[in-house]
Each structure stands twice: as C-alpha cells, then as structure tokens.
PDB file of C-alpha atoms and ligand atoms in Angstrom:
ATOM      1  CA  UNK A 235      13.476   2.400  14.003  1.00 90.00           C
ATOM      2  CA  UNK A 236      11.122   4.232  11.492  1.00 94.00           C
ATOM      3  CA  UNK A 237       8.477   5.963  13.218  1.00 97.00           C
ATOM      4  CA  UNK A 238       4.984   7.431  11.494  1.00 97.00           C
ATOM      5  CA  UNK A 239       3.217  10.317  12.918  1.00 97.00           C
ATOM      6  CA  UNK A 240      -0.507  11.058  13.040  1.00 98.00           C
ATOM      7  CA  UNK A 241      -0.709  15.339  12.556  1.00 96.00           C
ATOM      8  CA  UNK A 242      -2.860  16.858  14.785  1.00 91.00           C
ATOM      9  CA  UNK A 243      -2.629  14.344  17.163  1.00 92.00           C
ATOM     10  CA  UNK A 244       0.774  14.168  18.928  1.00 92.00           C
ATOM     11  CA  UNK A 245       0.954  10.249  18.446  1.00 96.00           C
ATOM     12  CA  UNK A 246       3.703   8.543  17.270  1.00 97.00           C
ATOM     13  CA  UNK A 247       4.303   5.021  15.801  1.00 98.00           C
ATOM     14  CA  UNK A 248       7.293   2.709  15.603  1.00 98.00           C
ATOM     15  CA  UNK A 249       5.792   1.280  12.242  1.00 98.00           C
ATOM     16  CA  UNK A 250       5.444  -2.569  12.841  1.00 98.00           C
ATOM     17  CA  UNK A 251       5.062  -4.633  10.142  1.00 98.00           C
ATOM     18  CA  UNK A 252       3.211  -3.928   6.543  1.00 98.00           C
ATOM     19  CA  UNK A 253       0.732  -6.009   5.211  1.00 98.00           C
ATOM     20  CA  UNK A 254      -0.062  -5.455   1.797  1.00 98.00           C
ATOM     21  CA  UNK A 255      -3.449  -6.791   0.123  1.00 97.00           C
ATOM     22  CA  UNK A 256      -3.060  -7.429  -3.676  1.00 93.00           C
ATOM     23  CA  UNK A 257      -5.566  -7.275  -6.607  1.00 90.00           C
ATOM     24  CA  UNK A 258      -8.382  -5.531  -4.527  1.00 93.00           C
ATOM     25  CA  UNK A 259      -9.306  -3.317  -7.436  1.00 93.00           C
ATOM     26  CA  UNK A 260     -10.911  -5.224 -10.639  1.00 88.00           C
ATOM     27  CA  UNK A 261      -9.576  -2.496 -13.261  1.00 87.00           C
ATOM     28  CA  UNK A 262      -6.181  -3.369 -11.646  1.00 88.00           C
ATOM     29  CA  UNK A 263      -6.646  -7.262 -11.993  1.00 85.00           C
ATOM     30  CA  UNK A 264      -7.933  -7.133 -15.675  1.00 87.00           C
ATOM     31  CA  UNK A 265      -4.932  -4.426 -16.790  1.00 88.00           C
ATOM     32  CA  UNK A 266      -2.238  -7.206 -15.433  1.00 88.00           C
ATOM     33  CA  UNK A 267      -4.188 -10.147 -16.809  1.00 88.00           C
ATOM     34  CA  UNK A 268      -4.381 -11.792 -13.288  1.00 87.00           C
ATOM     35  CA  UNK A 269      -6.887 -14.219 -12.054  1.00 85.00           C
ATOM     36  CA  UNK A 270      -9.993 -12.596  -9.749  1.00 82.00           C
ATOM     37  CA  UNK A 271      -8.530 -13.930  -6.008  1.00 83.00           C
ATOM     38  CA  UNK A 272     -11.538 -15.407  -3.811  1.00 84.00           C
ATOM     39  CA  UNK A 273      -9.901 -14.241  -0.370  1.00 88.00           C
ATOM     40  CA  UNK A 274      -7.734 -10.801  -0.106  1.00 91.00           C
ATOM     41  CA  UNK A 275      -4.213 -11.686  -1.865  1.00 93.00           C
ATOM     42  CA  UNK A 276      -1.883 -10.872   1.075  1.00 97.00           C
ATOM     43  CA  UNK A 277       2.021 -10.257   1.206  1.00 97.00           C
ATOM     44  CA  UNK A 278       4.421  -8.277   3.267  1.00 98.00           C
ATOM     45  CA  UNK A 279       7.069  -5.130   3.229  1.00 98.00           C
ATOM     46  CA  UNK A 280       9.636  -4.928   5.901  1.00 98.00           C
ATOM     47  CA  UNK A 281       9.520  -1.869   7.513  1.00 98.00           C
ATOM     48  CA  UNK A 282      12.982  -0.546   6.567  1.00 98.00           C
ATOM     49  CA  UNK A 283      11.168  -0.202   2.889  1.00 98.00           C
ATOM     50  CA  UNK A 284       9.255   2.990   4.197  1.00 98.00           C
ATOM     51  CA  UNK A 285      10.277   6.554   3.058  1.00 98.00           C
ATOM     52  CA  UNK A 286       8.958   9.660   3.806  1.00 98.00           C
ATOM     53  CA  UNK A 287       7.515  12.745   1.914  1.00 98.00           C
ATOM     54  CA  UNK A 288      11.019  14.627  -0.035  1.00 98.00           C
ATOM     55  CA  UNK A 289      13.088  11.326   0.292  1.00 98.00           C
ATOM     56  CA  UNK A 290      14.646   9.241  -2.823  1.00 98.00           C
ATOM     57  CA  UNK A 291      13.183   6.000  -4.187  1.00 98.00           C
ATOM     58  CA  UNK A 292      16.533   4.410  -5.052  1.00 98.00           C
ATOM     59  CA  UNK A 293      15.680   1.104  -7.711  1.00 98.00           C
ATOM     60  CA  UNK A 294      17.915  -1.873  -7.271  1.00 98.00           C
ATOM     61  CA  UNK A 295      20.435  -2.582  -9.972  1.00 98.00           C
ATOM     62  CA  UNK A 296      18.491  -6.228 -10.538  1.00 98.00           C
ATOM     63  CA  UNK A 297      15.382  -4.654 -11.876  1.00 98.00           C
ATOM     64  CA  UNK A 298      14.809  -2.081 -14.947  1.00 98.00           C
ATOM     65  CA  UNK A 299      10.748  -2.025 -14.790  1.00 98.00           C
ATOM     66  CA  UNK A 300       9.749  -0.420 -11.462  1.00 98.00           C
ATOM     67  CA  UNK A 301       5.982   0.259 -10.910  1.00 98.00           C
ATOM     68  CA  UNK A 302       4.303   2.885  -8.998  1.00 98.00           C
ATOM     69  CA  UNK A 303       1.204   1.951  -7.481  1.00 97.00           C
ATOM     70  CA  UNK A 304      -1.183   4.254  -5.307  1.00 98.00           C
ATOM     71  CA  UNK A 305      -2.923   3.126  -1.835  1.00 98.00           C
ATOM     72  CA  UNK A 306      -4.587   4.066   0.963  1.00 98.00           C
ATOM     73  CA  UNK A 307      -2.591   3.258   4.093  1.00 98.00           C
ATOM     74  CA  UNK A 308      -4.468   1.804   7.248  1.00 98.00           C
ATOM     75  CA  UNK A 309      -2.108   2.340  10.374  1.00 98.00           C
ATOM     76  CA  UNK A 310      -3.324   0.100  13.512  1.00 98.00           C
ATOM     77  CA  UNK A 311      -4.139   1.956  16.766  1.00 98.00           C
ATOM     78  CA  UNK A 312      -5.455  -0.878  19.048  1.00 98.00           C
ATOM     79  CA  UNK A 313      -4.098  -4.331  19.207  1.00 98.00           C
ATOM     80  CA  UNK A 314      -5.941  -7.619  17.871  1.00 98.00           C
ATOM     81  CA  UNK A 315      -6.964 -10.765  17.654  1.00 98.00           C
ATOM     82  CA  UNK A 316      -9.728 -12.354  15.117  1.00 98.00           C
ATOM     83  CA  UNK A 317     -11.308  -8.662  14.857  1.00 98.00           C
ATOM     84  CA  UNK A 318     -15.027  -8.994  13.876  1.00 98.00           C
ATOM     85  CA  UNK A 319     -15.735  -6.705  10.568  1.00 98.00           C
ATOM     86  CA  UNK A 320     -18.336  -4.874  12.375  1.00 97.00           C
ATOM     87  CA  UNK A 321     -15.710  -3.303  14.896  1.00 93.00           C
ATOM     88  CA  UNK A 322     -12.618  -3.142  13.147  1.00 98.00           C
ATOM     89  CA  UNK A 323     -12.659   0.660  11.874  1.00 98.00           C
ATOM     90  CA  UNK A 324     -12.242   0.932  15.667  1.00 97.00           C
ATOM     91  CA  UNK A 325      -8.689  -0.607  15.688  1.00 98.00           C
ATOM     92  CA  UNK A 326      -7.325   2.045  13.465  1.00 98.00           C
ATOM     93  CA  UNK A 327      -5.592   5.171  14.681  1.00 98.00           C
ATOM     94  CA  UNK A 328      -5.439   6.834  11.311  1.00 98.00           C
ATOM     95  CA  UNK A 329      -5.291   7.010   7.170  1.00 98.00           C
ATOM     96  CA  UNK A 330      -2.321   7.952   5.193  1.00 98.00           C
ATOM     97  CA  UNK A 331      -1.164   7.814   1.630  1.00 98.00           C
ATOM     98  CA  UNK A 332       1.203   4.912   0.463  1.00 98.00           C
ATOM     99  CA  UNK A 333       3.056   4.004  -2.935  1.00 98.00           C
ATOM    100  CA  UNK A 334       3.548   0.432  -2.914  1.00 98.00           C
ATOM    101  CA  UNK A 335       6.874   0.452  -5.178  1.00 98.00           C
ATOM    102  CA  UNK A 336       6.760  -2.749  -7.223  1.00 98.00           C
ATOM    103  CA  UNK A 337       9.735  -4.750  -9.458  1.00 98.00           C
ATOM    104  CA  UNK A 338       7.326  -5.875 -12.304  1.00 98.00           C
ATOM    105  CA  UNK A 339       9.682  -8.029 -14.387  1.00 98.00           C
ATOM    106  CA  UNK A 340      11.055  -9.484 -10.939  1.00 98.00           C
ATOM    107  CA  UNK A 341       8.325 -10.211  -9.749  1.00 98.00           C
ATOM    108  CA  UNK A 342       6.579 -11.380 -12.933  1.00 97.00           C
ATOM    109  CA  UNK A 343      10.153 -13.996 -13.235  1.00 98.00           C
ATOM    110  CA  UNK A 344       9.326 -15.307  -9.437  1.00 98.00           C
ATOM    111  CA  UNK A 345       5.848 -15.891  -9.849  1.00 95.00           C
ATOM    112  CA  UNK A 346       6.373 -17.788 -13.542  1.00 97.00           C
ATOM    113  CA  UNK A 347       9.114 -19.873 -10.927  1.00 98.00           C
ATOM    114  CA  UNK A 348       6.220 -20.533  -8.163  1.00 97.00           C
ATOM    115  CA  UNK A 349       8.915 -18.415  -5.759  1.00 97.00           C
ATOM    116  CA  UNK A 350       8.165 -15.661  -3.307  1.00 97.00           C
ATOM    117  CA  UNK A 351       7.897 -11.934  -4.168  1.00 94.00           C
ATOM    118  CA  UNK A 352       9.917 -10.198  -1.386  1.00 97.00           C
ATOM    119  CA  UNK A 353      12.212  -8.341  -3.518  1.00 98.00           C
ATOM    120  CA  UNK A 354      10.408  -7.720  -5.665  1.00 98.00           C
ATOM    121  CA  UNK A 355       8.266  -5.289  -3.298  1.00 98.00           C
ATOM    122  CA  UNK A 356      10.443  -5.421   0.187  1.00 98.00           C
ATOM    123  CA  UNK A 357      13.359  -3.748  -0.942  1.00 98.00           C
ATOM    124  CA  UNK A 358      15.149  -0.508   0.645  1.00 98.00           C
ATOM    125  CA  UNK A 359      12.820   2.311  -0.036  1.00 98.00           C
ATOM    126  CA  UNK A 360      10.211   0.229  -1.583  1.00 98.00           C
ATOM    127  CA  UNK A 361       7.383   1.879   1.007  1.00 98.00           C
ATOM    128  CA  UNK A 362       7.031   5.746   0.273  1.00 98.00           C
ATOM    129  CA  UNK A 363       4.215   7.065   2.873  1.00 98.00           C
ATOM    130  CA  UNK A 364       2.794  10.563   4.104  1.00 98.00           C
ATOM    131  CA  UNK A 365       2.004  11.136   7.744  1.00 97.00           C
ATOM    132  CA  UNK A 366      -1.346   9.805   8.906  1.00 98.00           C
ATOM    133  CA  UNK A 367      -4.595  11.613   9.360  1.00 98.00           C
ATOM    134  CA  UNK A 368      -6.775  10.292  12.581  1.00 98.00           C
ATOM    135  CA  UNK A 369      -8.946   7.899  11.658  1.00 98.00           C
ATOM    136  CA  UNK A 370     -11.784  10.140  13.249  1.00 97.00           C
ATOM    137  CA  UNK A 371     -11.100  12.621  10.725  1.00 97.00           C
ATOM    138  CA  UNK A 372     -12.371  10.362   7.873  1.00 97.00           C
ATOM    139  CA  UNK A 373     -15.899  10.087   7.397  1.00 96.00           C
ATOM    140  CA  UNK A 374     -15.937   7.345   5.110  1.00 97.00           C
ATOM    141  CA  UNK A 375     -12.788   6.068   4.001  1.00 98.00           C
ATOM    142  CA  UNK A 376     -14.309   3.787   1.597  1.00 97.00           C
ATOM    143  CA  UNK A 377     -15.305   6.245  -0.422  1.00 97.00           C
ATOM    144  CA  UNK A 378     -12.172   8.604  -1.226  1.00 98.00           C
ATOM    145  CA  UNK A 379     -10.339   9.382  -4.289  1.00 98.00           C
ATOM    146  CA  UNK A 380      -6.649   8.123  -5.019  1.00 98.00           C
ATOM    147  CA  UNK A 381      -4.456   9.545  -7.813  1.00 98.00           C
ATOM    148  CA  UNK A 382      -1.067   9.581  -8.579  1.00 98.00           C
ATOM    149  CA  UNK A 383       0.817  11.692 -11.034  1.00 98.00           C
ATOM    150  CA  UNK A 384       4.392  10.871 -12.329  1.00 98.00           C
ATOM    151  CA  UNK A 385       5.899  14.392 -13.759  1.00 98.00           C
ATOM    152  CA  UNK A 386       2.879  16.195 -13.503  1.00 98.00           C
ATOM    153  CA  UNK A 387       1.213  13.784 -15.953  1.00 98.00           C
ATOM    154  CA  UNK A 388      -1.704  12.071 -14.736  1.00 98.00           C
ATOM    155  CA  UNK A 389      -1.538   7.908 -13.890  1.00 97.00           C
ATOM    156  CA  UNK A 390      -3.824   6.709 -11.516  1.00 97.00           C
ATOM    157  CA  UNK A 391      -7.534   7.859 -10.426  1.00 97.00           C
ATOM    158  CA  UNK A 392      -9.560   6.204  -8.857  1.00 96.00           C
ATOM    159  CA  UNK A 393     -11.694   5.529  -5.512  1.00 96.00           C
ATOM    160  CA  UNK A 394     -11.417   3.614  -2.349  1.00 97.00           C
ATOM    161  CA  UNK A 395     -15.470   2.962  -3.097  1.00 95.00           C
ATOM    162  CA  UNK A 396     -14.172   0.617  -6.027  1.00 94.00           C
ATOM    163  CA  UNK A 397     -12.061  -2.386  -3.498  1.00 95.00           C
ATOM    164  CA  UNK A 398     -13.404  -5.780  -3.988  1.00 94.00           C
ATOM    165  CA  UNK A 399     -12.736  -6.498  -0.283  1.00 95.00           C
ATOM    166  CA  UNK A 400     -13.519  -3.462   1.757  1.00 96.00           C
ATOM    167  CA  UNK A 401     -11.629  -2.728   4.611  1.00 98.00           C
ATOM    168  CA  UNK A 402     -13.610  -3.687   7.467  1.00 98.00           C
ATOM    169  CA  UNK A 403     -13.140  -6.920   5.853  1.00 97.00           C
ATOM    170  CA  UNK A 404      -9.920  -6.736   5.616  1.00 98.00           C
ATOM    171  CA  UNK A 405      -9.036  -6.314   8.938  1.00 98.00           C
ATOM    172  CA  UNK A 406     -11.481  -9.304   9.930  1.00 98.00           C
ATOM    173  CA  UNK A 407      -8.995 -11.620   7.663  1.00 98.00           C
ATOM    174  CA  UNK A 408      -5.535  -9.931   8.222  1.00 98.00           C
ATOM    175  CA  UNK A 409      -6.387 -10.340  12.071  1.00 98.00           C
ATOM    176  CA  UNK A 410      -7.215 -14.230  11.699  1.00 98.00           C
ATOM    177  CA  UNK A 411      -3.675 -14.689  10.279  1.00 98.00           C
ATOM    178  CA  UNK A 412      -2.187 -12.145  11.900  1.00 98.00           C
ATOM    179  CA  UNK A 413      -2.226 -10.638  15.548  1.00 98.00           C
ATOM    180  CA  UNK A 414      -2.466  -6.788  14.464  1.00 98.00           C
ATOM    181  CA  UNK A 415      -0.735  -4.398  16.419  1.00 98.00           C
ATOM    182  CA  UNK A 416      -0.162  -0.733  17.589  1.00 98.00           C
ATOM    183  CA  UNK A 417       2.240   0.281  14.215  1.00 98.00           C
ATOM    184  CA  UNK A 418       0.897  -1.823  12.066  1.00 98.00           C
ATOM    185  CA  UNK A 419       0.156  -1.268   8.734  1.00 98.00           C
ATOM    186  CA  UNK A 420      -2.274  -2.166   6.357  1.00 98.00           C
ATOM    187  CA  UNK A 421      -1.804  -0.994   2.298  1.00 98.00           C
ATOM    188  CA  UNK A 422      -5.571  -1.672   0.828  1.00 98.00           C
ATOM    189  CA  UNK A 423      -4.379  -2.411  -3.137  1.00 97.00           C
ATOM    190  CA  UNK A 424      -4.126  -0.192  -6.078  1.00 95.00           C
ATOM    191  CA  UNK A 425      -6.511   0.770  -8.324  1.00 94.00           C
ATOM    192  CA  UNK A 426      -5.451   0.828 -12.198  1.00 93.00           C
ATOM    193  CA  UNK A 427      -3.304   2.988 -14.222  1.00 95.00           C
ATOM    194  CA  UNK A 428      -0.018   1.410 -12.955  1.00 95.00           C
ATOM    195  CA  UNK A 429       3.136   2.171 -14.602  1.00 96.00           C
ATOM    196  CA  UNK A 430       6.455   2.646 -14.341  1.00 98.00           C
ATOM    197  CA  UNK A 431       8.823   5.175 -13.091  1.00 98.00           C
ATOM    198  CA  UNK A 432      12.801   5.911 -13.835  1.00 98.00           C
ATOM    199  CA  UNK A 433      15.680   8.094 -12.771  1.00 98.00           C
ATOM    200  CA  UNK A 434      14.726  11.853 -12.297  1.00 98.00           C
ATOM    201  CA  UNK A 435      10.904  11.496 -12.267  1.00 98.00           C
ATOM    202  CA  UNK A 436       8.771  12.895  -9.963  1.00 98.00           C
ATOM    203  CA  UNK A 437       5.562  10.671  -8.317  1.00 98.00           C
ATOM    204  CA  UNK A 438       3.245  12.820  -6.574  1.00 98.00           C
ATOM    205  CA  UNK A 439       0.134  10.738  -4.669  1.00 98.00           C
ATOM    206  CA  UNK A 440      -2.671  12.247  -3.173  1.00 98.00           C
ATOM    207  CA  UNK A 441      -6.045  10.983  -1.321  1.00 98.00           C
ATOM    208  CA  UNK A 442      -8.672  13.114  -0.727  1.00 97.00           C
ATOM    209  CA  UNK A 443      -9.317  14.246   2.407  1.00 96.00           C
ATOM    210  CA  UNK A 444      -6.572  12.287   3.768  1.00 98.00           C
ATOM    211  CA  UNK A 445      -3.079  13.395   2.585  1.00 98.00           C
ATOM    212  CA  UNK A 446      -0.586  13.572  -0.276  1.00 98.00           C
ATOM    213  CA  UNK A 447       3.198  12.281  -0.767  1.00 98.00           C
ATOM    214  CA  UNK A 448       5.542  13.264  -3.295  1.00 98.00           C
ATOM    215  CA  UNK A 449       8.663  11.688  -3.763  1.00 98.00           C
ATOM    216  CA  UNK A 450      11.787  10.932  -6.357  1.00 98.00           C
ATOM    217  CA  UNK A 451      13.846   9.026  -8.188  1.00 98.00           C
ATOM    218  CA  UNK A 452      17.336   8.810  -7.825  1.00 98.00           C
TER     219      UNK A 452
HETATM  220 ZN1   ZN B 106      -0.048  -2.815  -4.237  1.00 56.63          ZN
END
C-alpha cells in the first residue's frame, strides 16, 4: 500500500481514498466550455493512481489526448463526520502538490454517453503527488500560487485565492457524503491553462510555499 509522507514531521500515511473536486476554478470552466456547477463537482481516483516525485506517467493505449492539470493536495489528519466549515482546516495534517492526470477525449466520449469517468482519471499512474508540508506550516492556503510547466515551457499559473468553493467548504460537503479519514485525500481543482502532455515530456508542478513535483512521460 502507497504511503505519503509529511517532511519535517515523521508522519506517515497509507493514502486512503482521493476525492477530487472538479471545475472549482472559473478560467478552467469557461476554457472547457462547461456549465458553472452549483455544489463542488466531485469524483474519485483509486489510490494505486498515485506516483511519486522521479516516477513515469505511463498513458493507456485507449487514449491519445492526456491532460495535465495542477492542484493543491489536502491530505486528512483527523477523522470525520459532517465537519462544520468553521473547523475543518483542523482535520488536515498537511498540503502537497498534485497533477490530476486526465484522458480528455475519454472522458469527453463518456460524458457525451451519460457514463462514468473512472478511466478516464483513475487509471495506473493517473495521481502524480509530492510529499506533504504540515498543514501548520501554511499560513493561508487559500491564497498560494500553482504553476505547472511541461518542458520548461510555462502552462498553468494561477492561485488557490481564485477556487469558487474554498476549502473549508469543501471539507464541510466532502464530509456530508463522505466519512473523511486519516489518508485521505482531497485534490481542490485546477486552475486554467490545461493541456496536454506526450511521450518524453517533462511536467514540473510547483506551489508556493508548499512543494513541487516533477515527473515524466514514458
Ligand atoms: Zn482536476
């Protein structure tokens, strides 16, 4: 089982599972043409998707249009149920740095269908992440910078401070759904400038003040 550290800190994880928040970011929503969501758009990663910092994103055979797409990573520290916004930053043991790999043209085929997304974002190494920072060490995680370059070449930039639902109030509504965990992740959405990625190229994430995560592609 895939564990994540939290430097600094000796803790250690056995990741649970991911929950993954979709179109939190309006420049994001507009560039895909999607409809603005009224509650958080929620969906799941397995966590046999995670890789860590050096390792290989390897794209399944059944897609040719994989998307990068840059996130700050919530990991859970304390267990809960129906977490009230105004204590949930309490529940979280640290902040990392996530690429939430994404099979555009699959997924774009399963949503025209009405079907469900898994493989299109579950798949083996589909969940690149950096060790976590503790949470303590963040002064105000809503209001940190996220980029992501593919080759050296600029893709994403942008900041935490721009989420349509922030994350206190994301772990209010994940934890009405879902009994959070010790392990559990939470990936807060991308901001825009998502693209894709292909054989030999190098993504390179980084969030201020919290970490940065460089992987390739096979
Ligand atoms: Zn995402």
């Amino acid at each position: 089982m895939r564990k994540v550290k939290v430097t600094g800190s000796g803790q250690e994880f056995v990741i649970g599972k991911i929950l993954c928040i979709g179109r939190n970011y309006v420049d994001h929503i507009k560039e895909l043409g999607n409809e603005m969501p009224e509650r958080p758009v929620i969906f799941t990663k397995p966590a046999t998707s995670v890789i860590g910092e050096g390792e290989e994103i390897v794209i399944p055979s059944y897609s040719s249009d994989c998307h990068h797409e840059a996130e700050l990573a919530l990991l859970v520290g304390t267990r809960g149920k129906d977490i009230p916004a105004s204590g949930a930053l309490n529940h979280l043991a640290g902040y990392g740095v996530a690429i939430d790999l994404t099979l555009r043209d699959v997924q774009a085929d399963l949503k025209k269908k009405g079907l469900p997304w898994d493989i299109a974002k579950g798949f083996d190494t589909a969940c690149p992440l950096s060790d976590f920072v503790p949470a303590s060490s963040v002064a105000n995680p809503q209001d940190v910078r996220i980029t992501l370059s593919v080759n050296g070449e600029p893709r994403q930039d942008g900041s935490t401070a721009l989420m349509m639902h922030r994350i206190p109030e994301l772990i209010a509504y994940l934890s009405g759904i879902f009994t959070l965990e010790p392990g559990d992740l939470i990936l807060t959405g991308t901001p825009a400038g998502v693209g894709p990625i292909k054989s030999g190229d190098k993504v390179s994430a980084a969030i201020e003040g919290v970490g940065k995560l460089s992987v390739t592609v096979r």
